[in-house]
Amino acid sequence: MKAVYINELGGTDVLTHGDRPEPEISPGEVLLRVHASALNHLDLNLRASNCRRFPHILGCDLAGEVVQISPDAGTDLKVGDRVLVDNRVKCGGINLCEHCASGNDQWCARQQRIGVDRDGGHADYVVAPAINAYTIPDAMPFTEAAALPIAAHTAWHCLITQAQLQPWDDVLVQAAGSGVGSMGIQIAKMMGCRVITTAGSDWKLDEAKKLGADAVINYRETASISQAVREMTDGKGVDVVFDCVGADVWEENMLCLKPQGRLVITGVTSGSRSSIDLSILQGRPLHLIGSGGRSRRSMADVMKMVNQGALHGIVGRTFPMAGVAEAHQAMHDRDFFGKLVIEH
Ligand SMILES: [Zn+2]
């Protein structure tokens, strides 16, 4: 089969579009014909420095069609079903780690990720546990479905599970144009919140408004995000900040919050090291919330909303399989809104 894989670490030139053996299903798994797969910042890190298995097929987000089902899979899925895949593979059957046994599969000790620890979705075919495949609406294009899993699940986990978003919350979503940012806007609006969001260009802010953002900040033209946020909230600040940017905005995030405000962080694309002015926390009771693993239960909740038409995958640009290197460059340059998707 055709696939995009790497044999060594390096720049975009190590991405090889070539032949790899077709995968075979193990007990409990399904074989999928992949129709679309999406990029994440993680792919760039894997390619450049973090991959530990070679040759490795990249692609953590994917959507496709079920073509074979293991006889013991115990699933309602049928051959021909259109699905997307949660890439986190956890304990199955009766052999559970202590976290899975106690209903906390988000902390599964044996967790493996499709596209990281196992071959990913930039390929004609991929195998996944049946429990990781979720059916999608009949009318949803595979490209839109591939844009959903990691971005939607991460934003849901951070905002609903971790920050426990309430309809009366004012929310600042950093980086409207990112995958998780664009999903964060949708989820916060779905909950009935007022949403303020940031981006570095006006066309991205226009896209954010189309998703429902109530107020927007072009951070390149604003001296202080926190001051702009305070002006938009009668001087009060917001209840929740959802951030995937990291070090560059860490202190500004804290200054945007009301007393008892919640800052939930999921990404560090601008860097992970930051010094904190601890006097901010001395003077203001804030909750700093991490992200971490995501549960099957929250993925099921996400898919319920997807199948009700309440959440949509945002496809920023599409590329052919032979264009994965170009897609990696586009991800690096960040001149897109939503997700970069590979059409198979
Ligand atoms: Zn487990």
GROMACS .gro file of C-alpha atoms and ligand atoms in nm:
model
  345
    1MET     CA    1   0.000   0.000   0.000
    2LYS     CA    2   0.100   0.365  -0.036
    3ALA     CA    3   0.193   0.553   0.282
    4VAL     CA    4   0.387   0.853   0.406
    5TYR     CA    5   0.656   0.737   0.649
    6ILE     CA    6   0.993   0.835   0.794
    7ASN     CA    7   1.308   0.624   0.825
    8GLU     CA    8   1.504   0.884   1.023
    9LEU     CA    9   1.463   1.216   1.203
   10GLY     CA   10   1.502   1.539   1.007
   11GLY     CA   11   1.340   1.810   0.798
   12THR     CA   12   1.050   1.771   0.555
   13ASP     CA   13   1.285   1.588   0.316
   14VAL     CA   14   1.273   1.273   0.537
   15LEU     CA   15   0.899   1.234   0.463
   16THR     CA   16   0.879   0.945   0.215
   17HIS     CA   17   0.574   0.874   0.001
   18GLY     CA   18   0.623   0.511  -0.092
   19ASP     CA   19   0.521   0.148  -0.042
   20ARG     CA   20   0.468  -0.018   0.296
   21PRO     CA   21   0.318  -0.360   0.379
   22GLU     CA   22  -0.057  -0.364   0.437
   23PRO     CA   23  -0.130  -0.401   0.813
   24GLU     CA   24  -0.305  -0.713   0.948
   25ILE     CA   25  -0.572  -0.700   1.217
   26SER     CA   26  -0.514  -0.843   1.565
   27PRO     CA   27  -0.792  -0.960   1.800
   28GLY     CA   28  -1.043  -0.683   1.877
   29GLU     CA   29  -0.933  -0.469   1.583
   30VAL     CA   30  -1.077  -0.341   1.257
   31LEU     CA   31  -0.901  -0.271   0.929
   32LEU     CA   32  -0.987   0.066   0.777
   33ARG     CA   33  -0.946   0.203   0.425
   34VAL     CA   34  -0.829   0.556   0.506
   35HIS     CA   35  -0.992   0.835   0.303
   36ALA     CA   36  -0.852   1.138   0.488
   37SER     CA   37  -0.595   1.207   0.761
   38ALA     CA   38  -0.506   1.530   0.938
   39LEU     CA   39  -0.189   1.694   1.069
   40ASN     CA   40  -0.106   1.800   1.423
   41HIS     CA   41   0.192   1.994   1.560
   42LEU     CA   42   0.288   1.660   1.713
   43ASP     CA   43   0.372   1.528   1.363
   44LEU     CA   44   0.636   1.798   1.318
   45ASN     CA   45   0.790   1.712   1.656
   46LEU     CA   46   0.789   1.340   1.573
   47ARG     CA   47   0.954   1.398   1.235
   48ALA     CA   48   1.217   1.637   1.368
   49SER     CA   49   1.314   1.486   1.705
   50ASN     CA   50   1.072   1.260   1.894
   51CYS     CA   51   1.000   0.952   1.681
   52ARG     CA   52   1.141   0.634   1.839
   53ARG     CA   53   1.038   0.368   1.581
   54PHE     CA   54   1.147   0.333   1.219
   55PRO     CA   55   1.013   0.306   0.961
   56HIS     CA   56   0.714   0.491   1.102
   57ILE     CA   57   0.392   0.594   0.926
   58LEU     CA   58   0.276   0.934   1.050
   59GLY     CA   59  -0.081   1.058   1.096
   60CYS     CA   60  -0.265   1.069   1.433
   61ASP     CA   61  -0.606   1.184   1.299
   62LEU     CA   62  -0.788   0.981   1.038
   63ALA     CA   63  -1.124   0.890   0.891
   64GLY     CA   64  -1.219   0.608   0.657
   65GLU     CA   65  -1.427   0.302   0.587
   66VAL     CA   66  -1.435  -0.031   0.772
   67VAL     CA   67  -1.315  -0.308   0.537
   68GLN     CA   68  -1.249  -0.598   0.780
   69ILE     CA   69  -1.352  -0.677   1.139
   70SER     CA   70  -1.183  -0.921   1.378
   71PRO     CA   71  -1.434  -1.202   1.459
   72ASP     CA   72  -1.390  -1.145   1.834
   73ALA     CA   73  -1.419  -0.764   1.818
   74GLY     CA   74  -1.764  -0.766   1.980
   75THR     CA   75  -1.863  -0.451   1.795
   76ASP     CA   76  -2.175  -0.321   1.626
   77LEU     CA   77  -1.960  -0.188   1.341
   78LYS     CA   78  -2.023  -0.336   0.996
   79VAL     CA   79  -1.805  -0.355   0.687
   80GLY     CA   80  -1.866  -0.036   0.490
   81ASP     CA   81  -1.931   0.184   0.795
   82ARG     CA   82  -1.782   0.534   0.773
   83VAL     CA   83  -1.581   0.614   1.086
   84LEU     CA   84  -1.324   0.841   1.245
   85VAL     CA   85  -1.065   0.714   1.494
   86ASP     CA   86  -0.970   0.813   1.850
   87ASN     CA   87  -0.594   0.755   1.830
   88ARG     CA   88  -0.542   0.662   2.198
   89VAL     CA   89  -0.528   0.283   2.230
   90LYS     CA   90  -0.591   0.163   2.586
   91CYS     CA   91  -0.649  -0.163   2.771
   92GLY     CA   92  -0.917  -0.388   2.623
   93GLY     CA   93  -1.096  -0.708   2.721
   94ILE     CA   94  -1.054  -0.834   3.078
   95ASN     CA   95  -0.684  -0.755   3.116
   96LEU     CA   96  -0.703  -0.399   3.253
   97CYS     CA   97  -0.445  -0.175   3.418
   98GLU     CA   98  -0.542  -0.026   3.755
   99HIS     CA   99  -0.658   0.301   3.597
  100CYS     CA  100  -0.876   0.135   3.330
  101ALA     CA  101  -1.014  -0.104   3.595
  102SER     CA  102  -1.118   0.195   3.809
  103GLY     CA  103  -1.287   0.378   3.518
  104ASN     CA  104  -1.005   0.626   3.464
  105ASP     CA  105  -0.888   0.513   3.120
  106GLN     CA  106  -0.755   0.865   3.051
  107TRP     CA  107  -0.457   0.763   3.268
  108CYS     CA  108  -0.416   0.415   3.116
  109ALA     CA  109  -0.069   0.286   3.202
  110ARG     CA  110  -0.040   0.092   2.873
  111GLN     CA  111  -0.161   0.372   2.648
  112GLN     CA  112  -0.031   0.376   2.291
  113ARG     CA  113  -0.110   0.634   2.025
  114ILE     CA  114  -0.189   0.557   1.662
  115GLY     CA  115   0.053   0.770   1.461
  116VAL     CA  116   0.304   0.785   1.748
  117ASP     CA  117   0.365   0.441   1.904
  118ARG     CA  118   0.186   0.253   1.622
  119ASP     CA  119   0.164   0.320   1.250
  120GLY     CA  120  -0.065   0.611   1.167
  121GLY     CA  121  -0.318   0.726   0.913
  122HIS     CA  122  -0.110   0.870   0.628
  123ALA     CA  123  -0.162   0.536   0.452
  124ASP     CA  124  -0.411   0.348   0.234
  125TYR     CA  125  -0.494   0.120   0.529
  126VAL     CA  126  -0.463   0.132   0.909
  127VAL     CA  127  -0.564  -0.100   1.193
  128ALA     CA  128  -0.732   0.022   1.513
  129PRO     CA  129  -0.919  -0.139   1.803
  130ALA     CA  130  -1.290  -0.151   1.715
  131ILE     CA  131  -1.363   0.049   2.032
  132ASN     CA  132  -1.158   0.340   1.890
  133ALA     CA  133  -1.370   0.371   1.571
  134TYR     CA  134  -1.676   0.599   1.587
  135THR     CA  135  -1.936   0.626   1.311
  136ILE     CA  136  -1.984   0.970   1.152
  137PRO     CA  137  -2.290   1.134   0.992
  138ASP     CA  138  -2.371   1.003   0.641
  139ALA     CA  139  -2.339   1.349   0.490
  140MET     CA  140  -2.009   1.439   0.658
  141PRO     CA  141  -1.712   1.439   0.415
  142PHE     CA  142  -1.416   1.227   0.527
  143THR     CA  143  -1.197   1.540   0.515
  144GLU     CA  144  -1.418   1.708   0.777
  145ALA     CA  145  -1.426   1.392   0.990
  146ALA     CA  146  -1.045   1.364   0.988
  147ALA     CA  147  -1.024   1.723   1.116
  148LEU     CA  148  -1.220   1.634   1.429
  149PRO     CA  149  -1.076   1.372   1.667
  150ILE     CA  150  -0.774   1.524   1.844
  151ALA     CA  151  -0.880   1.889   1.819
  152ALA     CA  152  -1.240   1.830   1.927
  153HIS     CA  153  -1.153   1.580   2.200
  154THR     CA  154  -0.876   1.801   2.341
  155ALA     CA  155  -1.094   2.112   2.349
  156TRP     CA  156  -1.382   1.915   2.504
  157HIS     CA  157  -1.155   1.758   2.765
  158CYS     CA  158  -1.008   2.096   2.862
  159LEU     CA  159  -1.326   2.303   2.863
  160ILE     CA  160  -1.596   2.058   2.974
  161THR     CA  161  -1.410   1.795   3.180
  162GLN     CA  162  -1.128   2.001   3.330
  163ALA     CA  163  -1.256   2.363   3.347
  164GLN     CA  164  -1.621   2.252   3.390
  165LEU     CA  165  -1.754   2.524   3.164
  166GLN     CA  166  -2.086   2.682   3.262
  167PRO     CA  167  -2.329   2.874   3.035
  168TRP     CA  168  -2.270   3.199   3.225
  169ASP     CA  169  -1.892   3.188   3.183
  170ASP     CA  170  -1.705   3.446   2.977
  171VAL     CA  171  -1.427   3.256   2.795
  172LEU     CA  172  -1.105   3.367   2.629
  173VAL     CA  173  -0.992   3.119   2.362
  174GLN     CA  174  -0.632   3.183   2.257
  175ALA     CA  175  -0.525   3.109   1.896
  176ALA     CA  176  -0.860   3.102   1.715
  177GLY     CA  177  -0.697   2.968   1.400
  178SER     CA  178  -0.549   2.657   1.560
  179GLY     CA  179  -0.727   2.321   1.553
  180VAL     CA  180  -0.805   2.320   1.926
  181GLY     CA  181  -0.878   2.696   1.928
  182SER     CA  182  -1.140   2.669   1.652
  183MET     CA  183  -1.298   2.371   1.833
  184GLY     CA  184  -1.282   2.558   2.164
  185ILE     CA  185  -1.485   2.846   2.016
  186GLN     CA  186  -1.750   2.602   1.890
  187ILE     CA  187  -1.774   2.415   2.223
  188ALA     CA  188  -1.791   2.732   2.433
  189LYS     CA  189  -2.063   2.875   2.208
  190MET     CA  190  -2.249   2.543   2.216
  191MET     CA  191  -2.253   2.578   2.597
  192GLY     CA  192  -2.396   2.931   2.567
  193CYS     CA  193  -2.084   3.115   2.684
  194ARG     CA  194  -1.965   3.455   2.569
  195VAL     CA  195  -1.643   3.399   2.372
  196ILE     CA  196  -1.350   3.634   2.318
  197THR     CA  197  -1.073   3.502   2.094
  198THR     CA  198  -0.731   3.600   1.960
  199ALA     CA  199  -0.542   3.561   1.632
  200GLY     CA  200  -0.259   3.735   1.450
  201SER     CA  201  -0.450   3.830   1.136
  202ASP     CA  202  -0.788   3.985   1.062
  203TRP     CA  203  -0.895   3.716   0.814
  204LYS     CA  204  -0.858   3.453   1.088
  205LEU     CA  205  -1.063   3.669   1.324
  206ASP     CA  206  -1.335   3.692   1.055
  207GLU     CA  207  -1.339   3.311   1.040
  208ALA     CA  208  -1.364   3.300   1.421
  209LYS     CA  209  -1.668   3.530   1.408
  210LYS     CA  210  -1.833   3.292   1.161
  211LEU     CA  211  -1.789   3.018   1.424
  212GLY     CA  212  -1.972   3.238   1.674
  213ALA     CA  213  -1.696   3.433   1.853
  214ASP     CA  214  -1.854   3.740   2.018
  215ALA     CA  215  -1.541   3.956   2.036
  216VAL     CA  216  -1.197   3.929   1.874
  217ILE     CA  217  -0.846   4.058   1.942
  218ASN     CA  218  -0.571   4.089   1.681
  219TYR     CA  219  -0.274   4.031   1.913
  220ARG     CA  220  -0.027   4.182   1.662
  221GLU     CA  221  -0.211   4.513   1.682
  222THR     CA  222  -0.279   4.505   2.058
  223ALA     CA  223  -0.023   4.611   2.318
  224SER     CA  224  -0.183   4.404   2.594
  225ILE     CA  225  -0.430   4.118   2.548
  226SER     CA  226  -0.533   4.137   2.914
  227GLN     CA  227  -0.609   4.508   2.886
  228ALA     CA  228  -0.820   4.445   2.574
  229VAL     CA  229  -1.003   4.163   2.754
  230ARG     CA  230  -1.076   4.388   3.052
  231GLU     CA  231  -1.211   4.660   2.822
  232MET     CA  232  -1.444   4.401   2.666
  233THR     CA  233  -1.569   4.278   3.006
  234ASP     CA  234  -1.638   4.606   3.190
  235GLY     CA  235  -1.305   4.574   3.368
  236LYS     CA  236  -1.393   4.235   3.520
  237GLY     CA  237  -1.191   3.984   3.316
  238VAL     CA  238  -1.305   3.640   3.200
  239ASP     CA  239  -1.403   3.327   3.396
  240VAL     CA  240  -1.203   3.086   3.181
  241VAL     CA  241  -0.895   3.108   2.958
  242PHE     CA  242  -0.833   2.817   2.718
  243ASP     CA  243  -0.473   2.823   2.595
  244CYS     CA  244  -0.268   2.618   2.350
  245VAL     CA  245   0.003   2.885   2.299
  246GLY     CA  246   0.209   2.847   2.617
  247ALA     CA  247   0.503   3.056   2.740
  248ASP     CA  248   0.446   3.369   2.528
  249VAL     CA  249   0.103   3.437   2.680
  250TRP     CA  250   0.126   3.267   3.022
  251GLU     CA  251   0.134   3.580   3.235
  252GLU     CA  252  -0.118   3.764   3.014
  253ASN     CA  253  -0.353   3.464   3.055
  254MET     CA  254  -0.346   3.502   3.433
  255LEU     CA  255  -0.405   3.878   3.410
  256CYS     CA  256  -0.717   3.815   3.195
  257LEU     CA  257  -0.892   3.616   3.470
  258LYS     CA  258  -1.151   3.718   3.727
  259PRO     CA  259  -1.103   3.612   4.089
  260GLN     CA  260  -1.165   3.231   4.097
  261GLY     CA  261  -1.100   3.225   3.721
  262ARG     CA  262  -0.978   2.902   3.559
  263LEU     CA  263  -0.681   2.881   3.322
  264VAL     CA  264  -0.670   2.551   3.132
  265ILE     CA  265  -0.367   2.482   2.918
  266THR     CA  266  -0.321   2.216   2.652
  267GLY     CA  267  -0.038   2.325   2.425
  268VAL     CA  268   0.298   2.496   2.441
  269THR     CA  269   0.362   2.577   2.075
  270SER     CA  270   0.534   2.906   2.166
  271GLY     CA  271   0.756   2.738   2.427
  272SER     CA  272   0.716   2.557   2.758
  273ARG     CA  273   0.943   2.753   2.994
  274SER     CA  274   0.801   3.057   3.166
  275SER     CA  275   0.870   3.248   3.484
  276ILE     CA  276   0.563   3.337   3.688
  277ASP     CA  277   0.516   3.656   3.886
  278LEU     CA  278   0.387   3.479   4.197
  279SER     CA  279   0.242   3.803   4.331
  280ILE     CA  280  -0.037   3.763   4.074
  281LEU     CA  281  -0.144   3.445   4.256
  282GLN     CA  282  -0.093   3.608   4.595
  283GLY     CA  283  -0.329   3.887   4.501
  284ARG     CA  284  -0.583   3.690   4.300
  285PRO     CA  285  -0.737   3.347   4.370
  286LEU     CA  286  -0.694   3.162   4.040
  287HIS     CA  287  -0.717   2.798   3.934
  288LEU     CA  288  -0.439   2.674   3.704
  289ILE     CA  289  -0.556   2.353   3.534
  290GLY     CA  290  -0.358   2.099   3.331
  291SER     CA  291  -0.476   1.882   3.046
  292GLY     CA  292  -0.326   1.532   3.010
  293GLY     CA  293  -0.496   1.216   2.883
  294ARG     CA  294  -0.854   1.207   2.760
  295SER     CA  295  -1.119   0.947   2.840
  296ARG     CA  296  -1.333   0.723   2.620
  297ARG     CA  297  -1.636   0.871   2.793
  298SER     CA  298  -1.552   1.227   2.683
  299MET     CA  299  -1.482   1.102   2.328
  300ALA     CA  300  -1.826   0.942   2.324
  301ASP     CA  301  -1.977   1.275   2.439
  302VAL     CA  302  -1.791   1.458   2.160
  303MET     CA  303  -1.920   1.211   1.901
  304LYS     CA  304  -2.276   1.247   2.026
  305MET     CA  305  -2.254   1.621   1.956
  306VAL     CA  306  -2.084   1.560   1.619
  307ASN     CA  307  -2.364   1.324   1.515
  308GLN     CA  308  -2.625   1.579   1.629
  309GLY     CA  309  -2.463   1.836   1.399
  310ALA     CA  310  -2.351   2.060   1.687
  311LEU     CA  311  -1.976   2.029   1.623
  312HIS     CA  312  -1.800   2.052   1.288
  313GLY     CA  313  -1.447   1.974   1.174
  314ILE     CA  314  -1.279   2.285   1.033
  315VAL     CA  315  -1.078   2.206   0.721
  316GLY     CA  316  -0.827   2.486   0.659
  317ARG     CA  317  -0.646   2.341   0.358
  318THR     CA  318  -0.624   2.003   0.188
  319PHE     CA  319  -0.323   1.831   0.032
  320PRO     CA  320  -0.274   1.506  -0.163
  321MET     CA  321  -0.074   1.220  -0.004
  322ALA     CA  322   0.226   1.326  -0.211
  323GLY     CA  323   0.197   1.674  -0.056
  324VAL     CA  324   0.255   1.586   0.312
  325ALA     CA  325   0.591   1.771   0.310
  326GLU     CA  326   0.416   2.084   0.183
  327ALA     CA  327   0.153   2.037   0.457
  328HIS     CA  328   0.427   2.014   0.725
  329GLN     CA  329   0.568   2.344   0.596
  330ALA     CA  330   0.221   2.504   0.603
  331MET     CA  331   0.175   2.382   0.964
  332HIS     CA  332   0.507   2.540   1.055
  333ASP     CA  333   0.411   2.870   0.885
  334ARG     CA  334   0.062   2.870   1.051
  335ASP     CA  335  -0.108   3.052   0.765
  336PHE     CA  336  -0.434   2.857   0.783
  337PHE     CA  337  -0.752   2.833   0.993
  338GLY     CA  338  -0.854   2.499   1.146
  339LYS     CA  339  -0.687   2.177   1.032
  340LEU     CA  340  -0.458   2.071   0.748
  341VAL     CA  341  -0.603   1.757   0.594
  342ILE     CA  342  -0.454   1.496   0.359
  343GLU     CA  343  -0.700   1.359   0.101
  344HIS     CA  344  -0.630   0.996   0.007
  345ZN      ZN  345  -0.523   0.072   3.093
   0.00000   0.00000   0.00000
